Coordinates of C-alpha atoms in Angstrom, one line a residue:
M1 CA 115.5 80.0 98.4
S2 CA 112.9 78.5 100.7
T3 CA 109.8 81.3 101.6
N4 CA 110.7 80.4 105.4
K5 CA 114.2 82.1 105.2
R6 CA 114.4 85.9 105.4
Q7 CA 117.3 87.6 104.0
V8 CA 118.8 90.8 103.9
I9 CA 120.8 92.2 101.2
L10 CA 123.3 95.2 101.3
R11 CA 124.3 96.8 98.0
R12 CA 126.8 99.8 97.6
C13 CA 125.3 102.9 95.5
E14 CA 127.4 105.7 95.1
E15 CA 124.8 107.8 93.5
Y16 CA 121.4 108.8 92.7
S17 CA 121.2 107.9 89.0
L18 CA 118.0 106.2 88.0
D19 CA 120.1 103.8 85.7
R20 CA 122.5 102.7 88.5
L21 CA 119.8 102.2 91.2
T22 CA 117.8 100.2 88.7
A23 CA 120.8 97.8 88.2
V24 CA 121.5 97.4 92.0
Q25 CA 117.8 97.1 92.9
G26 CA 117.7 94.5 89.7
E27 CA 120.4 92.5 91.0
I28 CA 118.7 92.3 94.5
L29 CA 115.5 91.1 93.2
S30 CA 117.5 88.4 91.3
D31 CA 119.0 87.5 94.5
L32 CA 115.8 87.2 96.3
A33 CA 113.9 85.4 93.4
V34 CA 110.7 86.0 94.9
P35 CA 108.0 86.6 92.3
I36 CA 106.2 90.0 92.3
H37 CA 102.6 90.1 91.5
G38 CA 99.2 91.3 93.0
R39 CA 99.0 94.3 95.1
V40 CA 102.4 96.0 95.9
F41 CA 102.6 98.8 98.6
I42 CA 106.3 100.8 98.4
K43 CA 106.8 102.3 101.6
P44 CA 109.7 104.8 101.9
N45 CA 110.8 106.3 104.7
I46 CA 109.6 109.9 105.0
V47 CA 110.3 110.9 108.6
T48 CA 110.1 114.8 107.4
A49 CA 110.7 116.7 104.2
N50 CA 111.1 120.4 103.5
R51 CA 112.7 121.4 100.1
K52 CA 114.2 124.8 101.5
Y53 CA 115.6 123.4 104.9
I54 CA 115.4 119.4 105.0
H55 CA 116.9 117.3 102.3
D56 CA 118.2 114.2 103.9
S57 CA 115.6 112.8 106.2
Y58 CA 113.7 110.8 103.5
T59 CA 114.2 108.0 101.1
H60 CA 115.4 109.7 98.0
P61 CA 112.7 109.6 95.2
T62 CA 115.0 107.8 92.7
V63 CA 115.1 105.0 94.7
V64 CA 111.3 104.5 94.5
E65 CA 111.6 105.4 90.6
A66 CA 113.9 102.6 90.0
M67 CA 111.8 100.2 91.8
L68 CA 108.7 101.5 89.6
V69 CA 110.8 100.7 86.7
H70 CA 111.4 96.9 87.7
L71 CA 107.2 96.8 88.8
G72 CA 106.4 97.9 85.5
G73 CA 107.8 94.8 84.1
C74 CA 105.8 92.6 86.9
E75 CA 102.2 91.4 86.9
T76 CA 100.8 93.5 89.5
D77 CA 97.0 94.5 89.8
E78 CA 97.9 97.6 91.7
I79 CA 101.1 99.5 93.0
T80 CA 100.6 102.3 95.6
I81 CA 103.3 104.4 97.6
G82 CA 102.2 105.0 100.9
E83 CA 103.8 106.6 104.6
S84 CA 102.2 107.6 107.4
G85 CA 102.6 111.2 108.5
G86 CA 104.8 112.3 111.2
Y87 CA 104.6 115.2 113.7
G88 CA 101.0 115.9 113.0
I89 CA 101.6 117.3 109.5
P90 CA 99.6 115.5 106.7
S91 CA 101.4 113.1 104.5
R92 CA 100.6 114.8 101.6
L93 CA 102.6 117.7 102.1
F94 CA 105.9 115.5 102.7
F95 CA 105.3 113.5 99.5
H96 CA 104.8 116.9 97.6
E97 CA 108.0 118.3 99.4
S98 CA 110.1 115.2 98.9
G99 CA 109.2 114.6 95.0
Y100 CA 107.2 111.5 95.4
E101 CA 104.2 113.3 94.2
A102 CA 105.7 113.9 91.0
A103 CA 107.1 110.4 90.7
S104 CA 103.7 108.9 91.5
R105 CA 102.3 110.8 88.8
Q106 CA 105.0 110.0 86.0
F107 CA 104.4 106.4 86.7
L108 CA 100.6 106.8 86.9
V109 CA 100.8 105.4 90.8
P110 CA 98.8 106.6 93.5
A111 CA 100.7 108.1 96.4
G112 CA 99.8 109.4 99.8
P113 CA 98.8 108.2 103.4

């Protein structure tokens, strides 16, 4: 694939299983055939997050965890998970409530605004 062409790939994934998401993302990365190296920034969507009231307004952390599994096998210099806070609330609170803070610690990857 030429580096000048843009491509969107959609895959169905019925569950938030780490094994299933890792497999689906592996297919996508293979189809894209783009080498991953250097500094990598993962930007999930976290509009808002609250464990008690708001559960579906952010990318499920397992989606990012699956990508971190793939990136572990790449020649990356640095991996960061980041998002800009909304509603005037610090992003670190949404990272904690959504589960990204725990995932970043598990994979030893910085996360935050």
